[in-house]
XYZ file of C-alpha atoms in Angstrom:
683
model
C -0.121 -0.249 -0.440
C 1.466 3.128 -0.693
C 2.090 5.653 2.669
C -1.451 7.363 2.366
C 0.250 10.265 4.468
C 2.238 11.224 1.307
C -0.092 13.533 1.620
C -1.143 14.988 4.773
C 3.178 15.248 5.101
C 3.687 17.152 1.853
C 2.101 20.674 3.209
C 0.954 21.736 6.792
C -2.908 21.115 6.517
C -4.983 23.412 8.910
C -8.652 21.440 9.848
C -10.932 23.804 8.459
C -14.068 24.744 10.219
C -16.358 21.775 8.176
C -15.464 18.928 10.467
C -17.705 15.692 10.195
C -19.824 14.779 12.458
C -18.451 11.873 13.654
C -21.535 9.193 14.362
C -22.364 6.810 17.128
C -18.983 4.472 17.243
C -16.030 6.495 16.380
C -13.209 6.496 18.281
C -10.040 8.050 19.248
C -8.706 6.228 22.417
C -8.351 9.377 24.533
C -9.374 9.076 27.357
C -11.483 5.140 26.706
C -11.622 2.367 24.405
C -15.805 3.610 23.675
C -18.571 0.990 24.603
C -15.734 -1.373 22.872
C -14.785 -3.826 24.863
C -12.921 -7.433 24.317
C -14.220 -10.314 23.894
C -12.699 -12.647 27.471
C -13.023 -16.042 24.669
C -9.360 -14.678 23.122
C -6.345 -12.015 23.912
C -7.574 -8.850 25.300
C -6.576 -5.315 23.457
C -4.454 -2.520 26.136
C -5.122 0.417 26.076
C -2.113 3.282 25.721
C -1.406 4.280 29.097
C -1.201 8.072 27.114
C -4.417 6.961 25.307
C -4.483 7.445 21.813
C -4.588 4.177 20.476
C -5.553 0.330 21.669
C -3.290 -2.423 20.828
C -3.437 -6.015 20.253
C 1.064 -7.146 21.410
C 2.296 -10.227 20.798
C 3.257 -10.066 24.309
C -0.462 -10.774 25.517
C -1.469 -12.549 23.438
C -1.232 -15.242 26.372
C -1.109 -19.033 24.490
C -4.442 -17.520 21.685
C -4.321 -16.070 18.194
C -6.218 -13.450 18.347
C -7.526 -10.241 20.612
C -11.278 -9.185 19.200
C -12.887 -5.987 20.049
C -16.439 -5.320 19.757
C -18.041 -2.421 19.385
C -21.408 -1.582 21.444
C -24.711 -2.091 19.189
C -24.900 0.208 16.488
C -28.067 1.255 14.641
C -27.556 3.324 11.680
C -30.070 3.746 8.684
C -28.528 5.552 6.415
C -25.112 4.301 4.126
C -22.346 5.485 6.506
C -18.111 5.603 5.593
C -15.977 3.519 8.844
C -12.523 5.197 8.955
C -9.966 3.204 10.648
C -6.666 4.906 11.035
C -4.614 1.678 12.382
C -0.446 0.093 11.751
C 0.469 -3.396 11.927
C 4.287 -3.265 13.359
C 6.160 -7.635 12.531
C 4.288 -10.032 11.514
C 0.287 -9.745 11.750
C -2.822 -8.357 10.207
C -6.458 -6.717 11.444
C -9.910 -7.430 10.650
C -13.238 -6.063 10.677
C -15.942 -7.647 10.878
C -19.591 -7.079 11.158
C -22.396 -8.912 12.790
C -26.542 -8.221 11.896
C -28.343 -8.853 15.714
C -30.053 -12.243 15.622
C -27.541 -14.360 12.439
C -25.939 -16.869 13.476
C -21.856 -14.735 11.044
C -20.263 -12.194 10.731
C -18.953 -10.578 7.808
C -16.319 -9.454 7.179
C -15.915 -5.803 5.237
C -11.883 -5.691 5.639
C -8.912 -7.109 5.951
C -4.972 -5.766 5.808
C -1.791 -8.185 6.890
C 0.761 -5.878 5.518
C 3.353 -3.969 8.218
C 3.840 -0.816 7.611
C 6.659 1.602 9.464
C 3.599 4.295 9.555
C -0.731 4.878 10.760
C -2.188 4.099 7.698
C -5.994 4.849 6.958
C -8.854 2.434 5.417
C -12.436 3.170 5.096
C -14.727 1.481 4.416
C -18.020 1.472 3.479
C -21.235 0.540 5.753
C -24.426 -0.055 3.718
C -27.926 1.433 4.763
C -30.157 -1.078 7.053
C -32.776 -1.705 9.807
C -30.980 -3.690 11.925
C -29.207 -3.457 14.869
C -25.035 -4.827 14.569
C -21.555 -4.485 15.994
C -18.447 -3.960 14.867
C -15.983 -6.383 15.400
C -11.980 -5.532 14.816
C -10.205 -8.769 14.899
C -5.688 -8.673 15.629
C -3.806 -11.388 15.292
C -0.202 -10.962 15.554
C 2.059 -13.508 14.573
C 3.391 -15.422 18.208
C 7.240 -13.909 17.378
C 9.048 -11.145 20.562
C 7.102 -7.519 18.752
C 4.089 -8.226 16.935
C 1.391 -6.313 17.366
C -1.449 -4.744 15.836
C -2.727 -1.262 16.641
C -5.780 1.230 16.140
C -5.652 4.871 16.257
C -8.980 6.274 15.586
C -12.546 4.603 14.317
C -14.046 7.594 12.991
C -17.877 6.703 12.269
C -19.466 9.142 9.547
C -22.089 10.204 7.163
C -22.434 9.336 4.359
C -20.086 7.499 0.909
C -16.166 6.491 1.564
C -15.124 8.548 -1.657
C -17.431 11.315 -0.814
C -13.983 13.984 0.199
C -13.774 17.920 0.545
C -10.514 18.052 1.259
C -10.812 19.719 4.966
C -10.021 16.333 7.398
C -6.547 16.353 8.134
C -6.186 12.559 6.953
C -8.614 14.060 3.740
C -10.882 10.514 3.335
C -8.335 7.977 2.293
C -6.996 9.692 -0.397
C -3.946 9.311 -1.827
C -1.228 10.848 -4.358
C 1.289 8.113 -6.063
C 4.586 9.595 -5.249
C 6.288 11.524 -7.683
C 9.560 13.853 -8.319
C 8.074 16.528 -9.661
C 4.729 15.675 -9.650
C 1.992 15.984 -6.950
C -1.245 16.204 -5.962
C -1.056 18.778 -2.588
C -3.335 19.984 -0.210
C -4.029 23.983 -1.163
C -5.973 26.911 -0.399
C -4.776 27.871 2.904
C -3.780 31.147 4.190
C 0.044 30.715 4.400
C -0.150 29.931 0.439
C 2.649 32.500 -1.526
C 0.782 35.628 -2.815
C 1.852 35.140 -6.351
C 0.209 32.337 -7.583
C -3.049 31.938 -9.306
C -4.669 29.164 -7.242
C -7.790 29.145 -6.594
C -10.198 29.517 -2.716
C -11.444 26.569 -2.372
C -15.761 25.752 -3.520
C -16.314 24.158 -0.183
C -16.110 27.840 1.674
C -14.970 30.216 -1.336
C -12.371 31.608 0.506
C -8.957 30.865 1.875
C -9.185 28.825 4.963
C -10.893 25.944 3.006
C -8.636 23.111 1.609
C -9.213 21.383 -2.159
C -6.699 19.495 -4.109
C -4.240 20.593 -7.014
C -1.671 19.417 -9.068
C 1.129 22.238 -10.617
C 2.980 22.221 -13.368
C 6.111 24.338 -12.237
C 8.289 21.856 -11.053
C 7.469 19.843 -13.607
C 11.043 18.261 -15.725
C 10.416 16.123 -18.468
C 7.605 15.418 -21.061
C 4.191 13.460 -19.836
C 4.939 12.987 -16.461
C 1.950 12.333 -14.391
C 0.444 13.378 -11.419
C -2.314 10.615 -9.422
C -4.940 10.852 -7.105
C -7.180 7.577 -5.801
C -9.140 7.398 -3.926
C -10.178 5.030 -1.289
C -10.631 1.186 -2.648
C -15.121 1.059 -2.466
C -16.168 -2.588 -0.075
C -19.377 -2.474 -1.364
C -21.304 -2.413 -4.910
C -21.891 1.349 -5.797
C -24.874 2.810 -8.270
C -25.020 5.912 -8.871
C -24.249 9.737 -10.047
C -20.220 10.973 -8.374
C -19.635 14.470 -8.227
C -17.148 17.173 -8.747
C -15.574 20.349 -9.001
C -12.403 21.483 -11.126
C -10.137 24.168 -12.283
C -7.673 23.824 -14.696
C -5.465 26.410 -16.418
C -3.863 25.237 -19.612
C -0.318 27.542 -19.836
C 1.040 25.170 -21.811
C 0.087 22.233 -22.042
C -1.817 19.801 -19.515
C -3.852 15.952 -20.137
C -6.219 15.860 -17.736
C -8.803 12.312 -16.894
C -10.646 10.699 -14.850
C -10.548 6.917 -14.195
C -11.476 4.165 -12.509
C -9.380 0.981 -11.605
C -10.449 -1.856 -10.370
C -8.696 -4.853 -7.798
C -7.033 -6.391 -11.037
C -5.249 -2.987 -12.549
C -7.500 -2.339 -14.367
C -7.840 0.991 -15.659
C -11.562 2.791 -17.490
C -11.810 6.193 -18.400
C -14.487 7.628 -16.949
C -14.548 11.405 -17.621
C -11.892 13.751 -19.895
C -13.148 17.636 -19.504
C -14.042 19.467 -23.204
C -12.693 22.650 -22.094
C -8.379 23.764 -22.346
C -9.296 26.620 -18.534
C -12.255 27.754 -16.390
C -12.441 30.820 -14.531
C -14.280 28.938 -11.876
C -15.717 26.292 -10.380
C -17.350 23.941 -12.517
C -19.580 20.414 -11.413
C -19.142 17.188 -13.028
C -21.070 14.277 -13.335
C -20.333 11.324 -14.165
C -22.436 7.959 -13.738
C -20.593 5.292 -11.595
C -22.044 0.920 -11.615
C -19.856 -0.164 -9.591
C -20.164 -4.071 -8.773
C -17.514 -5.315 -7.780
C -13.977 -2.923 -5.650
C -12.626 -0.382 -7.121
C -11.203 2.706 -6.749
C -11.892 6.865 -8.275
C -8.101 8.212 -9.999
C -7.870 11.693 -10.810
C -4.727 12.072 -13.430
C -2.391 14.963 -14.551
C -0.267 14.856 -16.801
C 2.312 17.827 -18.077
C 4.683 18.918 -21.446
C 6.330 20.872 -19.794
C 6.915 23.380 -16.125
C 4.512 25.722 -17.683
C 1.791 23.392 -18.422
C -0.640 24.758 -15.813
C -2.238 23.344 -13.422
C -5.493 21.288 -12.129
C -7.983 21.417 -8.949
C -10.264 19.282 -7.319
C -12.348 19.914 -4.641
C -15.620 19.107 -2.829
C -15.983 14.877 -4.861
C -19.304 14.025 -3.855
C -21.589 10.312 -4.689
C -25.263 9.917 -4.849
C -27.695 7.089 -5.538
C -29.665 9.252 -8.548
C -27.803 8.220 -11.264
C -27.008 12.325 -13.289
C -27.655 11.536 -16.094
C -31.727 10.855 -17.291
C -30.196 8.809 -20.356
C -28.104 6.251 -18.623
C -29.317 2.836 -18.457
C -31.562 0.571 -15.825
C -29.104 -1.057 -13.860
C -28.477 -4.500 -15.448
C -30.266 -7.233 -14.095
C -28.144 -10.921 -16.258
C -30.014 -12.804 -13.940
C -32.163 -13.580 -16.428
C -29.494 -15.520 -18.038
C -29.301 -17.917 -15.318
C -31.604 -21.624 -15.537
C -30.816 -24.916 -13.261
C -33.284 -26.569 -15.810
C -35.490 -27.401 -13.347
C -38.597 -25.702 -14.344
C -38.034 -26.018 -17.830
C -35.240 -23.810 -20.214
C -35.606 -20.881 -19.112
C -35.436 -18.042 -21.746
C -32.829 -20.266 -23.227
C -34.273 -21.827 -26.285
C -32.464 -23.695 -30.102
C -32.239 -22.884 -33.396
C -35.202 -24.933 -35.418
C -33.549 -25.454 -38.500
C -31.046 -27.375 -36.229
C -33.368 -30.195 -35.160
C -34.325 -30.661 -31.260
C -30.475 -31.632 -30.545
C -30.153 -30.301 -26.812
C -33.668 -31.970 -24.477
C -33.605 -31.012 -20.935
C -33.716 -34.947 -19.137
C -33.561 -36.636 -15.854
C -32.254 -39.006 -15.006
C -31.837 -42.144 -12.643
C -28.277 -42.151 -11.041
C -26.629 -45.487 -10.932
C -23.539 -46.943 -11.874
C -23.138 -45.511 -15.394
C -24.851 -42.111 -15.228
C -24.323 -39.525 -13.080
C -27.596 -37.040 -12.100
C -27.967 -33.125 -11.990
C -25.840 -30.950 -10.903
C -28.414 -28.489 -8.998
C -30.069 -31.490 -6.148
C -28.901 -34.995 -7.920
C -32.592 -35.825 -8.820
C -33.486 -32.873 -10.774
C -32.662 -31.802 -14.263
C -30.161 -30.606 -16.936
C -29.693 -30.396 -20.663
C -28.012 -32.751 -22.831
C -26.970 -32.886 -25.970
C -27.113 -36.623 -28.761
C -30.284 -37.944 -26.088
C -31.345 -40.572 -28.584
C -29.221 -42.958 -31.431
C -30.760 -42.094 -34.751
C -28.841 -42.955 -38.099
C -28.434 -39.320 -38.874
C -24.410 -38.944 -39.826
C -23.961 -36.819 -36.880
C -25.587 -32.842 -35.926
C -25.051 -30.037 -35.418
C -27.241 -28.227 -31.576
C -26.926 -24.716 -30.680
C -28.563 -23.135 -27.622
C -29.186 -19.800 -27.222
C -29.720 -17.387 -24.095
C -31.227 -14.085 -23.894
C -29.908 -10.790 -24.726
C -27.574 -8.779 -22.522
C -26.295 -5.253 -22.718
C -23.029 -4.169 -24.074
C -20.839 -2.520 -22.506
C -20.626 -4.268 -20.007
C -17.993 -6.937 -18.285
C -20.597 -10.038 -16.946
C -19.189 -13.681 -15.594
C -20.321 -16.528 -16.865
C -20.636 -19.595 -14.362
C -21.965 -23.187 -16.157
C -20.954 -26.989 -14.760
C -20.658 -29.536 -17.532
C -20.379 -33.519 -18.383
C -18.848 -35.357 -20.717
C -20.231 -39.168 -21.187
C -18.566 -41.860 -24.000
C -17.210 -39.386 -26.146
C -13.727 -40.800 -28.189
C -13.437 -37.162 -28.723
C -14.065 -34.298 -27.712
C -12.769 -31.198 -29.804
C -16.058 -29.979 -30.851
C -17.918 -31.387 -28.078
C -18.740 -28.327 -26.209
C -17.885 -24.952 -27.497
C -19.058 -21.769 -26.258
C -18.995 -18.103 -28.302
C -20.411 -14.779 -28.179
C -23.769 -14.030 -30.585
C -24.584 -10.077 -31.472
C -28.694 -9.608 -31.591
C -28.149 -10.316 -35.646
C -26.785 -13.790 -35.214
C -23.336 -13.457 -35.757
C -20.862 -15.037 -33.660
C -18.608 -12.705 -32.118
C -16.144 -14.722 -30.591
C -14.964 -18.444 -29.559
C -14.447 -17.304 -26.079
C -14.558 -20.798 -24.943
C -13.815 -24.705 -25.949
C -12.965 -27.849 -24.237
C -10.144 -29.481 -23.766
C -8.996 -33.283 -22.753
C -11.768 -33.647 -19.410
C -12.072 -36.558 -17.182
C -15.935 -38.320 -17.823
C -18.699 -38.647 -16.016
C -17.901 -35.580 -13.901
C -20.117 -32.122 -14.067
C -17.060 -29.851 -14.207
C -17.755 -25.927 -13.820
C -16.492 -22.964 -15.845
C -15.950 -19.262 -15.701
C -15.575 -17.214 -18.447
C -15.442 -13.280 -18.747
C -16.170 -11.446 -21.146
C -16.942 -7.615 -22.141
C -18.219 -7.185 -26.033
C -19.580 -2.582 -27.012
C -23.211 -4.641 -28.560
C -25.779 -6.539 -27.264
C -24.777 -9.605 -26.533
C -26.361 -13.036 -26.228
C -23.949 -16.161 -24.940
C -24.866 -19.834 -27.150
C -23.717 -22.908 -26.452
C -22.983 -25.104 -28.957
C -22.391 -28.898 -29.949
C -20.276 -30.089 -32.931
C -20.524 -34.962 -34.197
C -19.457 -34.530 -37.290
C -19.205 -38.668 -36.933
C -22.337 -39.519 -34.816
C -20.512 -42.773 -33.826
C -17.557 -40.841 -32.782
C -20.138 -38.966 -30.058
C -20.889 -39.526 -27.073
C -23.728 -37.439 -24.511
C -23.142 -34.087 -23.593
C -24.632 -32.709 -20.105
C -25.228 -28.598 -19.120
C -26.851 -27.098 -15.751
C -26.752 -24.653 -13.935
C -26.323 -21.413 -15.498
C -24.854 -17.906 -13.764
C -23.761 -14.324 -15.181
C -23.292 -11.295 -12.761
C -21.970 -8.049 -13.674
C -17.943 -8.191 -13.179
C -14.744 -9.432 -13.674
C -14.577 -13.921 -12.714
C -11.924 -13.094 -10.660
C -13.497 -10.366 -8.999
C -16.566 -11.253 -8.202
C -17.681 -13.638 -5.134
C -17.607 -16.556 -7.164
C -16.211 -20.818 -5.760
C -13.377 -20.147 -3.977
C -14.503 -16.674 -2.570
C -17.938 -18.743 0.343
C -19.795 -16.080 1.963
C -19.944 -16.844 5.870
C -22.024 -19.389 7.200
C -20.711 -21.260 3.897
C -18.045 -23.239 2.724
C -16.595 -25.656 -0.199
C -13.538 -26.087 1.577
C -11.046 -24.989 -1.311
C -8.680 -23.187 0.191
C -9.263 -24.375 3.389
C -11.459 -26.290 5.971
C -13.808 -22.842 7.246
C -13.284 -23.710 11.167
C -14.769 -27.088 10.657
C -12.709 -29.261 13.263
C -12.785 -33.091 13.930
C -13.579 -34.914 17.058
C -10.294 -36.167 18.666
C -12.054 -37.854 22.056
C -14.081 -41.047 20.709
C -13.381 -40.547 16.415
C -12.358 -43.850 15.579
C -11.849 -42.686 12.302
C -11.274 -38.440 10.422
C -12.649 -36.413 8.080
C -10.291 -36.064 5.112
C -9.818 -32.686 2.883
C -9.222 -34.095 -0.868
C -8.962 -34.063 -4.631
C -10.248 -35.761 -7.287
C -11.133 -39.210 -6.973
C -11.169 -41.501 -3.359
C -8.446 -44.774 -3.598
C -11.115 -46.895 -3.067
C -13.350 -48.554 -6.233
C -16.608 -48.230 -6.103
C -17.554 -45.539 -3.636
C -16.461 -42.070 -3.156
C -17.420 -39.680 -5.321
C -15.111 -39.264 -8.895
C -14.739 -34.900 -8.087
C -16.086 -33.069 -5.501
C -19.492 -30.920 -6.321
C -17.707 -27.127 -6.736
C -15.729 -27.168 -9.577
C -14.953 -31.007 -10.438
C -11.732 -30.715 -10.100
C -11.885 -28.781 -6.108
C -11.332 -29.989 -3.112
C -14.305 -32.507 -0.537
C -14.079 -33.335 3.093
C -14.921 -37.399 3.188
C -14.592 -40.215 5.074
C -11.610 -42.846 4.097
C -13.445 -46.486 4.603
C -10.018 -48.271 3.904
C -8.851 -46.842 7.380
C -11.850 -47.605 9.792
C -13.450 -50.524 10.724
C -17.296 -51.261 10.770
C -19.581 -49.466 13.222
C -16.292 -46.777 13.978
C -17.192 -42.417 13.981
C -15.843 -40.185 12.076
C -17.112 -36.729 13.741
C -16.696 -33.426 12.305
C -18.005 -30.656 14.080
C -19.620 -26.757 12.774
C -17.153 -23.583 14.478
C -20.163 -21.925 17.386
C -23.108 -20.748 15.715
C -24.219 -17.950 18.018
C -28.457 -19.481 17.929
C -30.698 -17.565 16.562
C -34.824 -16.828 17.589
C -35.787 -17.766 13.968
C -35.838 -20.741 11.846
C -32.488 -21.851 10.128
C -31.538 -24.099 7.239
C -28.961 -25.568 6.227
C -27.510 -26.816 3.186
C -25.294 -28.772 1.926
C -25.044 -32.081 -0.962
C -23.726 -35.645 0.517
C -21.601 -38.671 -1.794
C -22.836 -42.456 -0.558
C -21.646 -44.597 -3.259
C -20.849 -47.770 -2.489
C -22.058 -52.082 -1.629
C -20.527 -51.388 1.653
C -22.008 -47.716 2.959
C -22.965 -46.747 6.258
C -24.152 -44.018 7.863
C -24.143 -40.222 7.782
C -26.279 -38.713 9.893
C -26.564 -34.149 11.079
C -27.004 -33.814 14.887
C -27.157 -30.227 17.173
C -25.413 -30.399 19.789
C -25.945 -27.518 22.751
C -23.283 -27.054 25.527
C -25.855 -26.838 27.912
C -27.565 -30.235 26.903
C -25.627 -33.794 27.209
C -27.458 -35.307 23.903
C -27.126 -33.853 20.878
C -30.037 -33.716 18.471
C -30.614 -35.095 15.222
C -31.542 -33.415 12.897
C -30.845 -35.420 9.687
C -29.576 -39.354 8.923
C -28.954 -41.297 5.486
C -28.452 -45.077 5.906
C -26.796 -47.204 2.477
C -26.032 -46.531 -0.394
C -27.910 -43.526 -1.658
C -26.542 -42.627 -5.601
C -23.127 -43.025 -7.836
C -24.716 -39.136 -8.154
C -24.014 -35.522 -5.532
C -27.532 -35.454 -3.415
C -28.322 -32.360 -2.212
C -29.773 -32.224 1.055
C -31.551 -29.603 3.249
C -32.416 -29.719 6.693
C -35.045 -26.761 9.086
C -33.974 -25.930 12.581
C -34.357 -23.879 15.540
C -31.881 -23.538 17.835
C -31.444 -19.447 19.999
C -28.391 -20.150 21.696
C -24.538 -21.017 21.120
C -24.410 -24.217 19.056
C -22.570 -26.977 16.802
C -23.061 -28.469 13.484
C -21.921 -32.171 13.570
C -21.652 -33.825 11.037
C -21.703 -37.532 11.997
C -20.465 -40.620 9.622
C -19.966 -44.477 10.589
C -18.665 -46.956 8.514
C -20.342 -49.949 7.054
C -19.714 -53.253 6.360
C -17.108 -52.943 3.945
C -13.975 -50.376 2.528
C -16.600 -49.672 -0.172
C -18.636 -47.013 2.549
C -16.773 -43.676 1.683
C -19.248 -40.788 2.767
C -18.312 -37.467 1.398
C -19.296 -33.526 1.891
C -19.529 -30.798 0.104
C -20.883 -26.846 -0.247
C -21.965 -26.552 3.278
C -24.281 -23.842 3.368
C -26.218 -22.158 7.021
C -29.288 -19.522 5.558
C -31.620 -17.461 7.652
C -35.010 -18.266 7.817
C -37.082 -21.958 6.466
C -35.982 -23.770 3.540
C -38.270 -23.669 0.532
C -39.098 -26.413 -1.302
C -36.747 -26.883 -4.458
C -36.904 -29.757 -6.447
C -34.549 -32.763 -5.410
C -35.240 -32.186 -1.692
C -38.071 -34.826 -0.418
C -35.561 -38.341 0.450
C -33.768 -39.306 -3.471
C -33.820 -42.914 -5.174
C -31.718 -44.964 -3.641
C -29.836 -47.887 -5.773
C -29.214 -48.337 -9.223
C -30.023 -49.380 -12.610
C -28.181 -51.947 -15.052
C -30.112 -49.909 -17.700
C -27.387 -46.300 -18.652
C -30.005 -45.199 -21.376
C -32.380 -44.869 -18.162
C -34.159 -41.523 -19.276
C -36.531 -39.950 -18.602
C -38.255 -36.819 -20.698
């Protein structure tokens, strides 16, 4: 991270008279902790004797891995911005979590793990909500001596974090990218050069206010660039971004405003249409930010006589500034799990009905659908005919242009000799002209649902088209398609399979806080990827992507009747109903028992919530469990080995939801056993 205080150190900054109102939850730790308390289940935060900061130090961890600072209960109904001044010394990390009232889980809003020699500032948007909540600051200094995490200030102010009038000493978290010759400076103080032609600030219309400016007087090389960067947004924003600017172009400067995402991609959103402005001029730009981004003000000079650029009073409104701005795009119209039909997908009539919506009874030769294990999906080449081959094009709905889309889907192959054209993905325009082939199938594992992520962007309205081509019919097997979703943004940024939300676990990056019960267990849950080692039992791949991780019990390492228990982290409980959704795999002639139990510390016996016995399916099956518990508790996944080594049991993609489970297709007791007729397909 660039030093945030480059700006403040360039010139002395006087705090203006227009200080922002501090909201509840703000604290400078000068005279106390403002009702912030240390969670006694962890190490303590220690306030400095002279005030001014509070710290989690490695010397006071007492063998615990972290210290958690909990705010008083807050009820901030309007959008607000939390500015956190902090420092990490040595090795460690700091995280900010939101704890909604009556929710089982804490939601991570922000995290940092880079050490610094000076205080840093973070800006975190707190979205408007009607529910009370608490903020949690989790400091994790490494155990070695000399490591610490310190908090200097917590300021919560009304409005959005990208707003700023530059009257506060922290400059709202805006940072200057240091350049030896041209930089953004704080302007407008009484101590400025009387010969300067720089303006009064816009906020107060006098010399006491402040603004940001960049001047060419020290420019030495052609096109030296100064960059002023806003804090990174932490939540989606759509609306009108506004600011005032003045520009004097004596011998030439270039002024542009960009957005930059977390991958470093720039997109220009505005540049001036006049060379000079005699007074402050208002700019309104519509911004749609479905993922984190920064706003970057960039000025380049051609010479030392290139003039200056000044900006002030940056603001944001959730209402678009231009009436002709397109409404927010809803890409979910292109989502489909094929449980109720084809949604908005269709195929060309001239090619015949190559893609068919089917339901399969899973057996030793055929997996079920990806959504529930017993539902529906699309299948190309479902019946043998006398034709020499086929071409099947499945068209999606049109989506507006000039948006970056993330398309996710799952596919599975069965029986192909060659896979060159088994499944190809094209982007078509509204005239049915192919614009680009964005994905094609490489050789892949058969009979495993495999996840695919594709990011694309076109200037015109487009649709996705899934194409399956078979020139020699007898070389072609069957290709299946299921669970198509489309979201705005780059797949590498948007929350996807590898970035689960709180209460979700797909085991791709770890065990998510789940732990083994060692005292009474004779077996263990193992986190693995790929096929399990014993034949005719266990899954061929995980449920999330087909090539990722899952948890399973290896029966060959246990004896019949031995138990393995996997415990969730502590859940706080909620007054309302809760829904647990997970996927399980119970395939093998000796499969034993899988149970879901509710454990409460104030009860000696665990409550049984759900159970399956014996072989269920060769597919991953979805389970939904309704339960209620208003006290601290844990959920336990208990596997008991069956009579033979063909008793592997696996789980994946665990999700906790507030409210009762919805009655989706496939949530009933699944089809048990298997059929020897591998062509058993229901249309």
